[in-house]
Coordinates of C-alpha atoms in Angstrom, one line a residue:
M7 CA -59.5 -12.6 3.3
S8 CA -59.0 -10.0 0.7
E9 CA -57.7 -6.5 1.5
P10 CA -60.2 -3.7 1.4
P11 CA -60.1 -1.9 -2.0
E12 CA -59.5 1.4 -0.3
S13 CA -56.4 0.1 1.4
L14 CA -55.0 -1.2 -1.8
E15 CA -55.8 2.1 -3.6
R16 CA -54.0 4.1 -0.9
L17 CA -51.0 1.7 -1.0
A18 CA -50.8 2.1 -4.8
A19 CA -51.0 5.9 -4.6
M20 CA -48.3 6.0 -1.9
L21 CA -46.0 3.8 -3.9
D22 CA -46.5 6.1 -6.9
R23 CA -45.7 9.2 -4.8
Q24 CA -42.5 7.5 -3.7
G25 CA -41.4 6.8 -7.2
R26 CA -41.8 3.1 -6.9
R27 CA -43.6 2.7 -10.2
D28 CA -43.4 -1.0 -10.8
E29 CA -44.7 -1.7 -7.3
A30 CA -47.5 0.8 -7.8
I31 CA -48.5 -0.9 -11.0
D32 CA -48.6 -4.3 -9.2
A33 CA -50.7 -2.8 -6.4
Y34 CA -53.2 -1.4 -8.9
R35 CA -53.4 -4.7 -10.8
R36 CA -54.1 -6.6 -7.5
L37 CA -56.8 -4.1 -6.7
L38 CA -58.4 -4.3 -10.1
A39 CA -58.3 -8.1 -10.3
E40 CA -60.8 -8.1 -7.4
H41 CA -62.5 -4.8 -8.0
P42 CA -62.5 -4.1 -11.8
E43 CA -65.4 -1.6 -11.4
R44 CA -63.1 1.3 -10.2
P45 CA -62.5 3.6 -13.1
D46 CA -60.1 6.0 -11.3
A47 CA -57.8 3.0 -10.5
W48 CA -57.8 2.0 -14.2
Y49 CA -57.0 5.6 -15.1
N50 CA -54.1 5.8 -12.7
L51 CA -52.8 2.4 -13.9
G52 CA -52.9 3.8 -17.4
V53 CA -50.8 6.8 -16.4
L54 CA -48.2 4.6 -14.8
L55 CA -48.0 2.1 -17.7
R56 CA -47.6 4.9 -20.1
S57 CA -44.7 6.4 -18.1
A58 CA -43.1 2.9 -18.1
G59 CA -43.3 2.7 -21.9
R60 CA -45.9 -0.1 -21.9
F61 CA -48.1 1.7 -24.3
G62 CA -50.4 -1.2 -25.4
A63 CA -51.2 -2.0 -21.8
A64 CA -51.8 1.7 -21.0
L65 CA -54.3 1.9 -23.8
E66 CA -56.1 -1.1 -22.4
A67 CA -56.2 0.4 -18.9
Y68 CA -57.6 3.7 -20.3
G69 CA -60.1 1.8 -22.3
R70 CA -61.3 0.0 -19.2
A71 CA -61.6 3.3 -17.4
L72 CA -63.9 4.5 -20.1
E73 CA -65.9 1.2 -19.9
E74 CA -66.3 1.6 -16.2
G75 CA -67.7 5.1 -16.5
A76 CA -64.6 7.3 -15.9
R77 CA -65.2 10.9 -14.8
D78 CA -64.2 13.4 -17.4
P79 CA -64.0 10.8 -20.2
W80 CA -62.7 13.5 -22.6
Q81 CA -59.5 13.6 -20.6
V82 CA -59.1 9.8 -21.0
H83 CA -59.5 10.2 -24.8
L84 CA -56.9 12.9 -24.7
N85 CA -54.4 10.6 -23.0
R86 CA -55.1 7.8 -25.4
A87 CA -54.5 10.3 -28.3
A88 CA -51.1 11.2 -26.9
I89 CA -50.0 7.6 -26.8
Y90 CA -51.2 7.0 -30.4
A91 CA -49.6 10.2 -31.7
D92 CA -46.3 10.4 -29.7
H93 CA -45.4 6.8 -29.2
L94 CA -47.2 4.4 -31.7
R95 CA -47.1 6.6 -34.8
R96 CA -50.8 6.0 -35.4
D97 CA -52.0 9.5 -36.2
D98 CA -55.5 8.4 -37.5
A99 CA -56.2 6.7 -34.2
A100 CA -55.0 9.8 -32.3
E101 CA -57.3 12.0 -34.3
A102 CA -60.2 9.7 -33.7
E103 CA -59.6 9.9 -29.9
L104 CA -59.4 13.7 -30.0
R105 CA -62.6 13.9 -31.9
A106 CA -64.2 11.5 -29.5
A107 CA -63.1 13.8 -26.7
L108 CA -64.7 16.8 -28.5
T109 CA -67.9 14.9 -29.2
R110 CA -68.3 14.3 -25.4
H111 CA -67.2 17.9 -24.5
P112 CA -67.2 20.3 -27.5
N113 CA -65.4 23.0 -25.4
Y114 CA -62.6 20.9 -24.1
F115 CA -59.9 23.2 -25.2
P116 CA -56.9 21.0 -24.5
A117 CA -58.3 18.6 -27.1
W118 CA -58.6 21.5 -29.6
L119 CA -55.0 22.5 -28.9
N120 CA -53.7 18.9 -29.4
L121 CA -55.8 18.5 -32.5
G122 CA -54.3 21.6 -33.9
N123 CA -50.8 20.4 -33.2
L124 CA -51.6 17.0 -34.8
H125 CA -52.8 18.8 -37.9
E126 CA -49.6 20.8 -38.0
E127 CA -47.4 17.7 -37.8
R128 CA -49.4 16.2 -40.7
G129 CA -49.0 19.4 -42.8
R130 CA -52.6 20.5 -42.5
G131 CA -52.1 24.2 -41.9
D132 CA -55.6 25.5 -42.4
E133 CA -57.1 22.8 -40.2
A134 CA -54.6 23.6 -37.5
A135 CA -55.4 27.3 -37.7
T136 CA -59.1 26.6 -37.3
C137 CA -58.4 24.7 -34.1
Y138 CA -56.3 27.6 -32.6
E139 CA -58.8 30.2 -33.7
R140 CA -61.6 28.2 -32.1
I141 CA -59.7 28.6 -28.8
L142 CA -58.9 32.3 -29.3
S143 CA -62.5 33.1 -30.2
S144 CA -64.1 31.3 -27.3
D145 CA -65.1 32.6 -23.9
G146 CA -64.0 31.0 -20.6
V147 CA -60.6 29.8 -21.9
E148 CA -58.0 30.0 -19.2
S149 CA -55.1 32.3 -20.1
G150 CA -52.5 29.5 -20.4
L151 CA -54.4 27.7 -23.2
R152 CA -55.2 31.0 -24.9
Y153 CA -51.6 32.1 -24.9
E154 CA -50.5 28.6 -26.2
A155 CA -53.0 28.9 -29.0
L156 CA -51.8 32.4 -29.8
A157 CA -48.1 31.3 -29.9
R158 CA -48.9 28.4 -32.2
L159 CA -51.0 30.5 -34.5
A160 CA -48.3 33.1 -34.7
Q161 CA -45.8 30.4 -35.8
L162 CA -48.2 29.0 -38.3
R163 CA -49.1 32.4 -39.8
P164 CA -46.3 34.8 -39.1
P165 CA -47.0 38.6 -39.1
K166 CA -46.8 40.2 -42.5
G167 CA -45.2 43.5 -41.3
P168 CA -44.5 45.6 -38.3
A169 CA -48.1 46.9 -38.1
D170 CA -49.7 43.4 -38.1
P171 CA -52.2 43.2 -35.2
L172 CA -50.7 39.8 -34.3
L173 CA -47.5 41.5 -33.1
G174 CA -49.5 43.7 -30.8
N175 CA -51.4 40.7 -29.4
L176 CA -48.1 38.9 -28.8
R177 CA -46.5 42.0 -27.2
G178 CA -49.6 42.4 -24.9
A179 CA -49.5 38.8 -23.9
A180 CA -45.7 38.9 -23.2
A181 CA -46.2 42.0 -21.0
G182 CA -49.0 40.4 -19.0
A183 CA -48.6 39.6 -15.3
D184 CA -49.5 35.9 -16.0
C185 CA -46.8 35.5 -18.7
Q186 CA -44.7 33.1 -16.8
G187 CA -43.8 29.4 -16.6
L188 CA -44.0 27.2 -19.6
V189 CA -46.7 29.2 -21.4
G190 CA -44.9 32.5 -20.7
A191 CA -41.7 31.1 -22.3
N192 CA -43.7 30.0 -25.3
I193 CA -45.3 33.4 -25.8
C194 CA -41.9 35.1 -25.6
F195 CA -40.4 32.7 -28.0
A196 CA -43.3 33.3 -30.3
L197 CA -42.8 37.1 -30.0
G198 CA -39.1 36.6 -30.9
R199 CA -39.9 34.6 -34.0
A200 CA -42.6 37.1 -35.1
C201 CA -40.2 40.1 -34.7
D202 CA -37.5 38.2 -36.6
A203 CA -40.0 37.5 -39.4
V204 CA -40.6 41.3 -39.9
G205 CA -36.9 42.3 -39.5
S206 CA -37.1 43.8 -36.0
F207 CA -34.0 41.9 -34.9
D208 CA -33.1 43.8 -31.8
E209 CA -36.6 43.4 -30.4
A210 CA -36.5 39.8 -31.5
F211 CA -33.4 39.2 -29.5
S212 CA -34.8 40.9 -26.4
A213 CA -37.8 38.6 -26.6
F214 CA -35.6 35.5 -26.9
V215 CA -33.6 36.7 -23.9
A216 CA -36.8 37.0 -21.9
A217 CA -38.0 33.6 -23.1
N218 CA -34.8 31.9 -22.1
R219 CA -34.8 33.7 -18.7
I220 CA -38.2 32.1 -18.0
A221 CA -37.2 28.7 -19.5
R222 CA -34.1 28.6 -17.3
G223 CA -36.3 28.5 -14.2
L224 CA -38.2 25.4 -15.5
G225 CA -35.4 23.0 -14.9
P226 CA -32.0 22.5 -13.1
P227 CA -29.1 24.7 -14.1
Y228 CA -26.5 23.5 -16.6
D229 CA -23.6 21.9 -14.7
R230 CA -20.5 22.3 -16.9
H231 CA -18.3 20.1 -14.8
S232 CA -20.9 17.3 -14.8
A233 CA -21.3 17.5 -18.6
E234 CA -17.5 17.4 -19.1
R235 CA -17.3 14.4 -16.8
R236 CA -20.1 12.6 -18.7
F237 CA -18.6 13.2 -22.1
S238 CA -15.1 12.1 -20.9
E239 CA -16.6 8.9 -19.5
V240 CA -18.5 8.1 -22.7
A241 CA -15.3 8.5 -24.7
A242 CA -13.3 6.4 -22.3
V243 CA -15.7 3.5 -22.2
F244 CA -15.9 3.4 -26.0
G245 CA -12.3 4.5 -26.6
A246 CA -11.4 1.3 -28.4
V247 CA -13.1 -0.2 -31.3
M248 CA -14.8 -3.2 -29.7
Q249 CA -17.6 -4.4 -32.1
S250 CA -19.9 -7.3 -31.6
R251 CA -21.1 -9.5 -34.4
E252 CA -24.8 -9.6 -34.9
P253 CA -26.5 -13.0 -35.3
E254 CA -26.5 -14.5 -38.8
G255 CA -29.6 -15.5 -40.7
R256 CA -31.8 -12.4 -40.2
P257 CA -34.7 -12.2 -42.6
A258 CA -33.7 -10.4 -45.8
D259 CA -36.7 -8.1 -45.5
E260 CA -36.0 -7.0 -41.9
L261 CA -36.0 -3.3 -41.2
E262 CA -32.6 -1.7 -40.9
P263 CA -32.0 1.4 -38.9
I264 CA -30.2 4.5 -40.3
F265 CA -29.1 6.8 -37.4
I266 CA -29.2 10.5 -37.9
C267 CA -27.7 12.6 -35.1
G268 CA -25.9 15.8 -34.3
M269 CA -26.6 18.9 -32.3
Y270 CA -30.2 19.9 -32.0
R271 CA -31.2 22.4 -34.7
S272 CA -28.4 21.2 -37.0
G273 CA -30.6 20.0 -39.9
S274 CA -31.4 16.5 -38.8
T275 CA -35.1 16.8 -39.8
L276 CA -34.1 18.0 -43.2
A277 CA -31.8 15.1 -43.7
E278 CA -34.5 12.7 -42.6
Q279 CA -37.1 14.1 -45.0
V280 CA -34.7 14.0 -47.9
L281 CA -34.1 10.3 -47.2
A282 CA -37.8 9.6 -46.5
A283 CA -38.5 10.6 -50.1
H284 CA -36.4 7.6 -51.2
P285 CA -38.5 4.5 -51.8
R286 CA -36.4 2.4 -49.5
V287 CA -36.7 4.6 -46.4
I288 CA -39.4 5.1 -43.7
A289 CA -39.1 8.2 -41.6
G290 CA -39.0 7.1 -38.0
G291 CA -38.5 10.5 -36.3
E292 CA -37.1 11.0 -32.9
L293 CA -37.3 7.5 -31.5
E294 CA -37.0 6.7 -27.8
L295 CA -35.6 3.2 -28.4
L296 CA -32.0 3.8 -27.6
P297 CA -32.4 6.1 -24.7
R298 CA -35.0 3.7 -23.2
L299 CA -32.7 0.8 -23.8
V300 CA -29.9 2.6 -22.0
A301 CA -32.1 3.5 -19.1
D302 CA -33.5 0.0 -18.7
S303 CA -30.6 -2.2 -19.5
L304 CA -27.3 -0.2 -19.2
S305 CA -27.8 2.0 -16.2
P306 CA -25.8 3.7 -14.9
F307 CA -24.5 4.7 -18.4
P308 CA -21.8 4.6 -19.6
A309 CA -20.2 2.7 -16.7
A310 CA -22.5 -0.3 -17.1
A311 CA -21.6 -0.5 -20.8
A312 CA -17.9 -1.1 -20.0
S313 CA -18.7 -4.8 -19.4
L314 CA -21.0 -5.2 -22.4
G315 CA -20.0 -8.5 -24.0
P316 CA -20.9 -9.8 -27.5
L317 CA -23.7 -12.1 -26.4
R318 CA -25.5 -9.3 -24.4
A319 CA -24.9 -6.8 -27.2
R320 CA -26.6 -9.1 -29.7
R321 CA -29.5 -9.5 -27.3
L322 CA -29.9 -5.7 -27.0
A323 CA -29.6 -5.3 -30.8
R324 CA -32.4 -7.9 -31.2
H325 CA -34.6 -6.1 -28.7
Y326 CA -34.1 -2.8 -30.6
R327 CA -35.0 -4.5 -33.9
D328 CA -38.1 -6.1 -32.3
E329 CA -39.2 -2.7 -31.1
L330 CA -38.6 -1.2 -34.6
R331 CA -40.7 -3.9 -36.2
R332 CA -43.5 -3.3 -33.6
L333 CA -43.5 0.5 -34.4
F334 CA -43.2 0.0 -38.2
P335 CA -44.9 -3.2 -39.3
Q336 CA -43.3 -4.5 -42.5
R337 CA -44.7 -2.9 -45.6
S338 CA -44.7 -3.9 -49.2
G339 CA -42.2 -2.6 -51.7
M340 CA -38.6 -1.7 -51.1
K341 CA -38.8 0.2 -47.8
H342 CA -36.5 -1.8 -45.6
F343 CA -34.8 1.1 -43.8
V344 CA -36.1 3.3 -40.9
T345 CA -34.4 6.5 -39.8
D346 CA -33.8 6.9 -36.1
K347 CA -33.4 10.7 -36.0
R348 CA -32.7 11.5 -32.4
P349 CA -30.1 14.3 -32.4
D350 CA -28.6 13.6 -29.0
N351 CA -27.8 10.0 -30.0
F352 CA -24.4 11.4 -30.9
L353 CA -23.6 10.6 -27.3
L354 CA -24.4 6.9 -28.1
V355 CA -22.5 6.5 -31.3
G356 CA -20.1 4.1 -29.6
L357 CA -22.9 2.0 -28.3
I358 CA -24.7 2.0 -31.6
L359 CA -21.7 0.6 -33.3
R360 CA -21.2 -1.9 -30.6
L361 CA -24.7 -3.2 -31.2
F362 CA -24.8 -2.6 -35.0
P363 CA -21.3 -2.9 -36.4
K364 CA -22.4 -2.1 -39.9
A365 CA -24.7 0.8 -39.0
R366 CA -24.6 4.0 -41.0
I367 CA -24.6 7.2 -39.0
I368 CA -25.4 10.5 -40.6
H369 CA -24.0 13.4 -38.6
T370 CA -25.8 16.6 -39.4
V371 CA -23.6 19.8 -39.2
R372 CA -24.2 23.5 -39.7
H373 CA -22.4 26.7 -39.2
P374 CA -21.6 26.8 -35.4
L375 CA -23.1 30.3 -34.8
D376 CA -26.3 29.5 -36.8
N377 CA -26.6 26.2 -35.0
C378 CA -26.1 27.6 -31.5
L379 CA -28.3 30.6 -32.1
S380 CA -31.1 28.4 -33.4
I381 CA -30.9 26.4 -30.2
Y382 CA -31.2 29.7 -28.2
F383 CA -34.2 30.7 -30.3
Q384 CA -36.1 27.4 -29.8
H385 CA -37.9 26.4 -26.6
L386 CA -36.1 23.1 -25.7
D387 CA -36.8 21.1 -22.5
Q388 CA -34.7 22.7 -19.8
R389 CA -34.9 19.5 -17.7
A390 CA -33.1 17.5 -20.4
L391 CA -31.1 20.2 -22.2
G392 CA -30.2 22.6 -19.5
Y393 CA -27.5 24.3 -21.6
S394 CA -30.1 25.5 -24.2
S395 CA -31.2 28.7 -22.3
D396 CA -27.8 30.5 -22.1
L397 CA -25.5 31.4 -25.0
A398 CA -22.3 30.8 -23.1
D399 CA -23.6 27.4 -21.9
I400 CA -24.6 26.5 -25.4
G401 CA -21.1 27.3 -26.6
H402 CA -19.6 25.2 -23.9
Y403 CA -21.8 22.2 -24.7
Y404 CA -21.1 22.6 -28.4
G405 CA -17.4 22.3 -27.7
L406 CA -17.9 19.1 -25.8
Y407 CA -20.1 17.7 -28.7
R408 CA -17.4 18.6 -31.3
R409 CA -14.7 16.9 -29.3
L410 CA -16.7 13.7 -28.9
M411 CA -17.6 13.6 -32.6
N412 CA -13.9 13.9 -33.4
H413 CA -13.4 10.9 -31.2
W414 CA -16.1 8.8 -32.9
K415 CA -14.6 9.7 -36.3
I416 CA -11.2 8.4 -35.3
C417 CA -12.7 5.2 -34.0
Y418 CA -15.3 4.6 -36.7
P419 CA -14.3 6.6 -39.8
A420 CA -16.2 4.3 -42.3
N421 CA -19.5 4.4 -40.4
I422 CA -20.0 8.2 -40.1
L423 CA -20.8 10.8 -42.8
D424 CA -21.1 14.5 -42.3
F425 CA -24.2 16.0 -43.9
S426 CA -23.8 19.8 -44.1
Y427 CA -27.0 21.8 -43.9
D428 CA -25.3 24.8 -45.4
E429 CA -23.8 22.9 -48.3
F430 CA -27.1 21.2 -49.1
V431 CA -29.2 24.4 -49.2
L432 CA -26.5 26.1 -51.4
G433 CA -26.5 23.3 -54.0
P434 CA -28.2 20.0 -53.0
E435 CA -27.2 17.6 -55.7
R436 CA -23.6 17.0 -54.8
P437 CA -24.2 16.4 -51.0
L438 CA -27.3 14.3 -51.8
R439 CA -25.2 12.0 -54.2
R440 CA -22.6 11.6 -51.4
L441 CA -25.3 10.7 -48.9
L442 CA -27.0 8.1 -51.1
E443 CA -23.6 6.6 -52.1
F444 CA -22.8 6.3 -48.4
L445 CA -26.0 4.3 -47.9
D446 CA -25.5 2.3 -51.0
F447 CA -28.8 3.7 -52.4
D448 CA -29.5 4.4 -56.1
W449 CA -30.1 8.0 -57.1
D450 CA -33.7 9.0 -56.9
D451 CA -35.0 12.5 -58.0
R452 CA -37.8 12.4 -55.4
C453 CA -35.2 13.1 -52.7
L454 CA -35.0 16.6 -54.1
A455 CA -38.8 17.0 -53.8
F456 CA -38.8 16.1 -50.1
H457 CA -41.1 19.0 -49.3
E458 CA -43.9 17.3 -51.2
L459 CA -44.1 14.4 -48.8
G460 CA -47.3 14.0 -46.9
N461 CA -45.8 12.3 -43.9
T462 CA -46.0 13.3 -40.3
V463 CA -43.1 15.4 -38.9
K464 CA -42.9 15.6 -35.1
T465 CA -40.2 18.2 -34.6
A466 CA -40.0 22.0 -34.4
S467 CA -39.0 22.0 -38.1
Y468 CA -42.3 20.5 -39.4
W469 CA -43.1 23.6 -41.5
Q470 CA -39.6 24.3 -42.7
V471 CA -39.2 20.9 -44.3
R472 CA -42.5 21.3 -46.2
R473 CA -41.1 24.2 -48.1
P474 CA -38.7 23.9 -51.1
L475 CA -35.1 24.6 -50.2
Y476 CA -34.4 28.1 -48.9
R477 CA -31.3 29.8 -47.7
E478 CA -32.6 32.3 -45.2
S479 CA -31.5 30.3 -42.2
S480 CA -27.9 29.9 -43.5
G481 CA -25.9 32.8 -42.2
R482 CA -28.8 34.0 -40.0
W483 CA -26.3 34.7 -37.2
R484 CA -25.1 37.8 -39.0
R485 CA -28.3 39.6 -38.1
Y486 CA -27.6 39.2 -34.5
S487 CA -23.8 39.5 -34.5
N488 CA -23.7 42.3 -32.0
H489 CA -25.4 40.1 -29.4
L490 CA -23.2 37.0 -29.7
G491 CA -20.2 38.0 -27.6
P492 CA -20.7 35.3 -24.9
L493 CA -21.3 32.6 -27.5
R494 CA -18.2 33.5 -29.5
E495 CA -16.1 33.5 -26.4
A496 CA -17.3 30.1 -25.3
L497 CA -16.8 28.6 -28.8
S498 CA -13.3 30.1 -29.0
A499 CA -12.5 28.6 -25.5
A500 CA -13.7 25.3 -26.8
G501 CA -11.1 25.4 -29.6
L502 CA -13.1 26.5 -32.6
P503 CA -10.9 28.8 -34.8
E504 CA -12.0 32.3 -35.5
A505 CA -12.0 31.5 -39.2
E506 CA -14.9 29.1 -38.7
L507 CA -16.8 31.6 -36.7
S508 CA -16.8 34.2 -39.5
L509 CA -18.1 34.0 -43.1
G510 CA -18.5 30.8 -45.0
P511 CA -20.5 27.5 -44.8
S512 CA -20.1 24.9 -42.2
V513 CA -17.0 22.7 -42.4
S514 CA -16.3 19.3 -41.1
P515 CA -15.7 19.3 -37.4
S516 CA -12.7 16.9 -37.7
E517 CA -11.0 19.6 -39.9
S518 CA -11.5 22.5 -37.6
C519 CA -11.9 21.7 -33.9
R520 CA -8.7 21.2 -31.9
T521 CA -8.7 18.2 -29.6
Q522 CA -8.6 19.3 -25.9
S523 CA -7.0 17.4 -23.1

């Protein structure tokens, strides 16, 4: 005798609340095998499958929810759009889902916001602005969505001077009683960027302080001792050069990864766009492949990687390549390389080179003060990057990063190349030639016209890399030098010499950061 559907649905929901995701998925599947007419169950199954990284199955579940008459179908279309855009790199399909949501509900403002963001990522500024203005000009929009649209429009179209009404709107929003949480942080960050754009640097810094104060409450505090322990464990596990040999006989046209990593806001998106202009390279963006592989197969990391033998390493490498091929179906021409541009993969350099002994790793570097200040000025996820909301914590984390990168360079000197943001914007040809030679690529003039690419860019730098080279961000820290005492102290304590924290472009970390015991 089959179980009543209500009992199975309660069981699935309970398992979900308890964090027992796989069991909850199984419970929903048992329920739907006998009672496929339940759209809410299909929807909940889609949510769980997406969180498990099973994106094709999640799309199918959401599709069944629509077929079975889901309530609020526009929300289902929005969730499908997020999968297409964020995980499957199918932007046309994402746009189609968002437009389907708006056809069903023309005033579904979350879809307008997401459509605007998708347009921005695709370089369509006017279309994005139209979406945000639709939200701002409509009645009945809840304040959170209105503030979010205002923040994005301000970044898209910065104020032209101190008297610009946009600044007044941002100040009013930042001073409002409901300026709190995620949206409040975004408004304050937007106000900081707007003030910076018109040269009001002290007001800008005050806005960034307020933004980071809010952001700090959105996740756990940064634990310096835990971070130090994690970095030390990673270096210890991968302290010796123990490389596996990948299987022979791979197809000649198989996609090869190029890894780009470094601190956040160090120029990794610029490096990727420069390479994406080369005919042999596809821009992969910030892929989740390595972090998911670590979470699924090497947990707890790095301890579980200590016993990683050659056979298992080859299997994991094959799994990575299979996922790469799924995300980027083989295309015609000479494009046989995909960039994996996840900045925090610098923690996984040892693992990368255990899986892919011949991998090329581009390490993006920038003047430490500019790099750290840019992190402080950007709303990063406090849950994952808890150091990012405090200047002293950023400096502490930066010191750990530099020491680990020194370690990797000692272990794998031939596999890692520093790509200096400051050097590139000062004079691009020499560092570009060095980069292409490192990858064994022929020179291609199109790499200097990277800003003309029409590809999608899914990072906070999507508008910066659509401009020709500019130097305003190199040396930006000088405008805020009187606010940087805690950062300077933390970086000095980490071993960075004062000479590096003064004038001049970024230098190679291996030349300047003292190894700490």
